[in-house]
PDB file of C-alpha atoms in Angstrom:
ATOM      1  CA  UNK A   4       0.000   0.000   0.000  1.00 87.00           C
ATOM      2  CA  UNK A   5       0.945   3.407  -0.903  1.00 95.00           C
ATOM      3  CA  UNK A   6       0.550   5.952   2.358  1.00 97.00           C
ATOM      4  CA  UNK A   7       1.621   9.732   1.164  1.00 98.00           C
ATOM      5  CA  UNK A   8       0.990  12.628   4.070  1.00 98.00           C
ATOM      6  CA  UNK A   9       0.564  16.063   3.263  1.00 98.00           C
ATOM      7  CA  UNK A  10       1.892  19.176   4.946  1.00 98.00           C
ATOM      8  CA  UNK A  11       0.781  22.898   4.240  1.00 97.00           C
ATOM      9  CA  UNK A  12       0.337  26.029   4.272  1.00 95.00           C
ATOM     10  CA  UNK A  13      -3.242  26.905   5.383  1.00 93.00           C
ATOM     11  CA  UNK A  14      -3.188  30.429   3.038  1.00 93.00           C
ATOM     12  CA  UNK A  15      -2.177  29.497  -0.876  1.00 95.00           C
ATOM     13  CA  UNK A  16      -1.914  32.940  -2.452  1.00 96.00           C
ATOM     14  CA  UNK A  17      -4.675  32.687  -5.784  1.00 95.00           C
ATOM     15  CA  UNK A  18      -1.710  32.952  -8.275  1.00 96.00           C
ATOM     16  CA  UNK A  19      -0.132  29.525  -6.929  1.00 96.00           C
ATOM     17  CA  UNK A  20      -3.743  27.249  -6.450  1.00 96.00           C
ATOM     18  CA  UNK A  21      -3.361  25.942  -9.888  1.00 97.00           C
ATOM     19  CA  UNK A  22      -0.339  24.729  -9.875  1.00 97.00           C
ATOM     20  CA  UNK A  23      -0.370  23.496  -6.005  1.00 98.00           C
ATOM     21  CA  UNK A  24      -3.715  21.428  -6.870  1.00 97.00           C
ATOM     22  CA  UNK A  25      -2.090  19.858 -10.254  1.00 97.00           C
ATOM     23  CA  UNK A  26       0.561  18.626  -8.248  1.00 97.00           C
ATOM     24  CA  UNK A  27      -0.907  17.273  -5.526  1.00 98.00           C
ATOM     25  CA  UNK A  28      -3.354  15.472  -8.190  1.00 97.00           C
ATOM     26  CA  UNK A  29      -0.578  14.112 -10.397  1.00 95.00           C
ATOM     27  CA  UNK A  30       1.428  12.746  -7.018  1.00 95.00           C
ATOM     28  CA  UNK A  31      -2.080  10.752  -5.816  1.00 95.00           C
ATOM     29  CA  UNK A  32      -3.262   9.578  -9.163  1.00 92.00           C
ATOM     30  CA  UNK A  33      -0.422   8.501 -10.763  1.00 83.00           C
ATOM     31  CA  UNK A  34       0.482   5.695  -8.339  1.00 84.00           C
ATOM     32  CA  UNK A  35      -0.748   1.828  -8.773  1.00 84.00           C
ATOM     33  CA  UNK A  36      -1.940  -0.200  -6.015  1.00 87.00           C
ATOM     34  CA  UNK A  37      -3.761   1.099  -2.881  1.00 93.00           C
ATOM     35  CA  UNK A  38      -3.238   4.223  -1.393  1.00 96.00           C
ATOM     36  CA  UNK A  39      -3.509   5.219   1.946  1.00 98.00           C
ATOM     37  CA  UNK A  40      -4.081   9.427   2.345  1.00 98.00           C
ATOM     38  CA  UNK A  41      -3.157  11.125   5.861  1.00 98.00           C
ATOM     39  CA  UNK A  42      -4.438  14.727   6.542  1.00 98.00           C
ATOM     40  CA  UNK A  43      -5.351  16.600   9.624  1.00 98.00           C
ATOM     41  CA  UNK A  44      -7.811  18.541   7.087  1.00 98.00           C
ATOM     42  CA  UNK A  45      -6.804  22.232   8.199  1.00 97.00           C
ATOM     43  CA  UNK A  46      -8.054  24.553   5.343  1.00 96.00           C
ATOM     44  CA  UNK A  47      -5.726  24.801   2.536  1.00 96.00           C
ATOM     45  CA  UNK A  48      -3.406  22.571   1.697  1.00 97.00           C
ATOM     46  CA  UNK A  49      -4.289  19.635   3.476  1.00 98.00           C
ATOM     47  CA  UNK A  50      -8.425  19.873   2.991  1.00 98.00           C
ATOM     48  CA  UNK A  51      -7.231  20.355  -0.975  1.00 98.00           C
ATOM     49  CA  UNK A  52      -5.324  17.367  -0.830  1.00 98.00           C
ATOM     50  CA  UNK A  53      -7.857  15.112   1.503  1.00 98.00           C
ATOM     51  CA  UNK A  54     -10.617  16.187  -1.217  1.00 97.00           C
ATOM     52  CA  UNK A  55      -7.851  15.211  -4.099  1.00 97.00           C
ATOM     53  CA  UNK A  56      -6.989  12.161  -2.385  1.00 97.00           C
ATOM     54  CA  UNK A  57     -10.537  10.786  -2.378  1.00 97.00           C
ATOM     55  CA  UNK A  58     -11.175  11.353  -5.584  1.00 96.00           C
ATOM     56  CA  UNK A  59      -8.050   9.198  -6.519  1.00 95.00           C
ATOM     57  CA  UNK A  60      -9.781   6.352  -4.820  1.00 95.00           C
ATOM     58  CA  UNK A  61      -7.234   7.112  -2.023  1.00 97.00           C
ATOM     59  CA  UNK A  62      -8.353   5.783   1.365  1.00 97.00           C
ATOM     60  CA  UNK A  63      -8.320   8.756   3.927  1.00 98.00           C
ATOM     61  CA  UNK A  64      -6.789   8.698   7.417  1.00 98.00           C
ATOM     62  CA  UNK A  65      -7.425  12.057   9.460  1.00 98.00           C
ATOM     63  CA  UNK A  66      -5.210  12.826  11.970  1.00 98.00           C
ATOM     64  CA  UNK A  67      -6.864  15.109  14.537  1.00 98.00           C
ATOM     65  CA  UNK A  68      -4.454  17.515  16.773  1.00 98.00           C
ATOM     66  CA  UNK A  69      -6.918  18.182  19.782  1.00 98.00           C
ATOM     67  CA  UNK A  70     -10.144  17.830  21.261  1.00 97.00           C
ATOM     68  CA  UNK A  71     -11.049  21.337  20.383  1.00 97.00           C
ATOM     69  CA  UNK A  72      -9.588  21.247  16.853  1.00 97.00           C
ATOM     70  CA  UNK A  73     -13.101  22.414  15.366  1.00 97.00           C
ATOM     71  CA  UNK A  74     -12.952  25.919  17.489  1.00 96.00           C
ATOM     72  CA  UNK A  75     -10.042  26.647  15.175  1.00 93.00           C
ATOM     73  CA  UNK A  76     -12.212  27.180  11.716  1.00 95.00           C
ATOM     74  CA  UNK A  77     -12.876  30.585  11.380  1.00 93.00           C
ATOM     75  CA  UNK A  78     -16.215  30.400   9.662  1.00 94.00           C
ATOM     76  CA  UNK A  79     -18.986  27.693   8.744  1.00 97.00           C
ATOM     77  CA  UNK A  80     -18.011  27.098   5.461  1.00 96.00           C
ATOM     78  CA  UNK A  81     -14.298  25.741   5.992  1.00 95.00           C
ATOM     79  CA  UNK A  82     -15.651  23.600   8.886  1.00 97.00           C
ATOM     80  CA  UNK A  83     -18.299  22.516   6.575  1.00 97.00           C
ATOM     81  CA  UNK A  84     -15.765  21.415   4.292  1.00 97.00           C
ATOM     82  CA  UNK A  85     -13.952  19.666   7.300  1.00 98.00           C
ATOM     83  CA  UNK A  86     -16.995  17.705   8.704  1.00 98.00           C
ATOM     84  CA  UNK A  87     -17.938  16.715   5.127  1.00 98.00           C
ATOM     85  CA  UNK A  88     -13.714  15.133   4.824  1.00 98.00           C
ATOM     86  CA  UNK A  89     -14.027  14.024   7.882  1.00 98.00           C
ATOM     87  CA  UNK A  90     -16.955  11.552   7.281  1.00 98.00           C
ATOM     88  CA  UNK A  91     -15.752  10.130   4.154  1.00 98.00           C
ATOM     89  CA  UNK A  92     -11.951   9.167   6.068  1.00 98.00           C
ATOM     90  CA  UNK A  93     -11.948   5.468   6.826  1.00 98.00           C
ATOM     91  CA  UNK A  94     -10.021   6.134   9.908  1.00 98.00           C
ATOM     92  CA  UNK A  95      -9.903   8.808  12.198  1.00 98.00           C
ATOM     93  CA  UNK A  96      -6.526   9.462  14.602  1.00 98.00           C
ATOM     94  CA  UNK A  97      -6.864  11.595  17.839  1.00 98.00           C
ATOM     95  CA  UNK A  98      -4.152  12.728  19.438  1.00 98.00           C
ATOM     96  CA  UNK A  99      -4.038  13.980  22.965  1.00 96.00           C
ATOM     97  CA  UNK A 100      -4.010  17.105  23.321  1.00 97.00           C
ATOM     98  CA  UNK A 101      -6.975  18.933  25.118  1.00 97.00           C
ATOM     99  CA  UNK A 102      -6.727  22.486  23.171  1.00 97.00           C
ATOM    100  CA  UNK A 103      -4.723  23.036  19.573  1.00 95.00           C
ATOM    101  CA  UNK A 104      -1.509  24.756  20.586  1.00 95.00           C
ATOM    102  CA  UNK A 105       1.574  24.847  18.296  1.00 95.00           C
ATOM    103  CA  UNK A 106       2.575  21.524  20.151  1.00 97.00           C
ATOM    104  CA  UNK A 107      -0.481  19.818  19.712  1.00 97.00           C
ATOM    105  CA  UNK A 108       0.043  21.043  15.508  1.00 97.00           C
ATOM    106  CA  UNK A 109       3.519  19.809  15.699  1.00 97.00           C
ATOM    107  CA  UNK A 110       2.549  16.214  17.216  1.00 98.00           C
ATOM    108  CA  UNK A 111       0.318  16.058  14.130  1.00 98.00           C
ATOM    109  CA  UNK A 112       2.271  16.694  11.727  1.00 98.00           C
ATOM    110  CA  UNK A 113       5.325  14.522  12.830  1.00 98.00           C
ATOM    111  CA  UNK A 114       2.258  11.463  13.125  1.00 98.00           C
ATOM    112  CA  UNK A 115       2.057  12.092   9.894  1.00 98.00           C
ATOM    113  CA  UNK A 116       5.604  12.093   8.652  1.00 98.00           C
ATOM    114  CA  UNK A 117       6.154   8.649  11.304  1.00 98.00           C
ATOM    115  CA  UNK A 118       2.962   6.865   9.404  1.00 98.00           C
ATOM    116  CA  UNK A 119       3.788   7.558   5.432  1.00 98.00           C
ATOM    117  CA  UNK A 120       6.254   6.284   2.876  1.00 97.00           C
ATOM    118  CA  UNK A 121       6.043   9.919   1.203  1.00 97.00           C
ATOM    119  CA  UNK A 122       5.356  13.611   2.487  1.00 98.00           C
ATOM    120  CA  UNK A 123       3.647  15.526  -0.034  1.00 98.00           C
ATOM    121  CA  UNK A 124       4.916  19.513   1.218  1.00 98.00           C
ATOM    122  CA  UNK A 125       2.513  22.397  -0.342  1.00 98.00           C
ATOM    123  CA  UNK A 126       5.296  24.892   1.024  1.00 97.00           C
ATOM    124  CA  UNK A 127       7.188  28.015  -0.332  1.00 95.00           C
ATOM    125  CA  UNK A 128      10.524  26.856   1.181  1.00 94.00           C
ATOM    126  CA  UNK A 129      10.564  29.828   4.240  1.00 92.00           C
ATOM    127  CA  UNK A 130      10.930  28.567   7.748  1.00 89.00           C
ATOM    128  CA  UNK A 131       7.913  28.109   9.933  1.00 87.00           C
ATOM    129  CA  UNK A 132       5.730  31.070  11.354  1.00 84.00           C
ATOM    130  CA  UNK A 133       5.323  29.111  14.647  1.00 83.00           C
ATOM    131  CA  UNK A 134       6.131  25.634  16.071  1.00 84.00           C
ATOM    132  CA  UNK A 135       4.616  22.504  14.176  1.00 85.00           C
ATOM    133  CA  UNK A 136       4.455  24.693  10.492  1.00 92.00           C
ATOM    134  CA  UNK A 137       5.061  23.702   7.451  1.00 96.00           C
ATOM    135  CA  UNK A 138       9.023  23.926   7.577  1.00 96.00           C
ATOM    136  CA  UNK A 139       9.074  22.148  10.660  1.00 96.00           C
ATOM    137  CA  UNK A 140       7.304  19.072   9.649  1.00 97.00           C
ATOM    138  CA  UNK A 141       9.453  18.959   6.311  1.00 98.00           C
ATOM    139  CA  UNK A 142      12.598  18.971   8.312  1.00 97.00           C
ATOM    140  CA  UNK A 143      11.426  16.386  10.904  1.00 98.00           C
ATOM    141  CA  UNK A 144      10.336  14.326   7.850  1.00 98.00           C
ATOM    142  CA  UNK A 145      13.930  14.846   6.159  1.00 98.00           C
ATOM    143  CA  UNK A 146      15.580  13.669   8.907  1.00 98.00           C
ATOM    144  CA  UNK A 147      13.312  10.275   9.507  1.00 97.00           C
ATOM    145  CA  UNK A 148      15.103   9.740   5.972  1.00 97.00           C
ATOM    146  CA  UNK A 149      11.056  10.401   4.168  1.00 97.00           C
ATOM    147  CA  UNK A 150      10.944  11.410   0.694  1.00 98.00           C
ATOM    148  CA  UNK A 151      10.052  14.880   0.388  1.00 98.00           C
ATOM    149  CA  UNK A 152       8.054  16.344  -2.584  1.00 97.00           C
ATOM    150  CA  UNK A 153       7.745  20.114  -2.118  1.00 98.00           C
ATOM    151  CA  UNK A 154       5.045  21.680  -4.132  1.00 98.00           C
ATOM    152  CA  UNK A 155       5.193  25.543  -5.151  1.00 97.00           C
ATOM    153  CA  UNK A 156       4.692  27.742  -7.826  1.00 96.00           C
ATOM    154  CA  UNK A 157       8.153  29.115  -8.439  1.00 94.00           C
ATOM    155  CA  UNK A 158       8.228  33.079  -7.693  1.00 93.00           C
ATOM    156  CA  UNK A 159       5.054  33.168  -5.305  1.00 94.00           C
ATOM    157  CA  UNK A 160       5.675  34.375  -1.801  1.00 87.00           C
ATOM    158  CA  UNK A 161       2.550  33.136   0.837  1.00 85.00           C
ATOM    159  CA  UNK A 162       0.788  36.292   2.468  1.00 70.00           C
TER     160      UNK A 162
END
């Protein structure tokens, strides 16, 4: 079985969606055999890739940072889209952590990178705003030896 993570920026500037959503598609539907998908379905990246994933035929494994992970969408719509993921993953993984802090985003991520063969990274390359980003979990991932694919529009900086 195939099992490819994601990691990601939550904000994907307009100009770089294209091209972050093409590669993400040709990494999950290009493979033969099973695939297993994990995602902790924050907006952006990973709920673009989760929603990919599926339609790839990919079997979806959420990975959810705290018990009060849903306080953290800021409006009904992206935690619409999150409930709606949510249901359709074959297995759900809940970590400890009471309240979403940067630790309990960190943990996540590096569950992630421990579980999968291959990290798919939706990242523009600059070093983490805050424990457990993007750049974090791509350098934990690098040094547990994972195979890194970064995926960026060259030349677009995240707002």
């Amino acid at each position: 079985m195939n099992r490819i993570g994601v990691t990601g920026h939550r904000s994907i500037p307009a100009e770089a969606e294209a091209h972050v959503r093409a590669g993400l598609r040709a990494a999950l539907c290009g493979l033969d055999g099973a695939t297993q998908a994990f995602s902790s379905l924050a907006v952006g990246a990973d709920q673009i890739f989760a929603d990919l994933a599926l339609t790839c035929g990919a079997e979806l494994t959420v990975v959810i940072p705290s018990g009060d992970y849903e306080a953290c969408f800021e409006n009904a719509a992206d935690l619409a889209r999150y409930r709606t993921l949510k249901a359709r993953a074959v297995r759900e993984v809940r970590l400890d952590f009471p309240h979403s802090t940067d630790e309990a985003y960190y943990a996540a991520g590096a569950y992630i990178a421990d579980h999968c063969d291959r990290l798919l990274a939706v990242w523009d390359g600059l070093p983490s705003r805050g424990l457990g980003g993007t750049g974090d979990i791509v350098t934990y991932a690098r040094t547990l030896g994972r195979p890194v694919t970064v995926i960026w529009r060259d030349g677009v900086l995240r707002g």
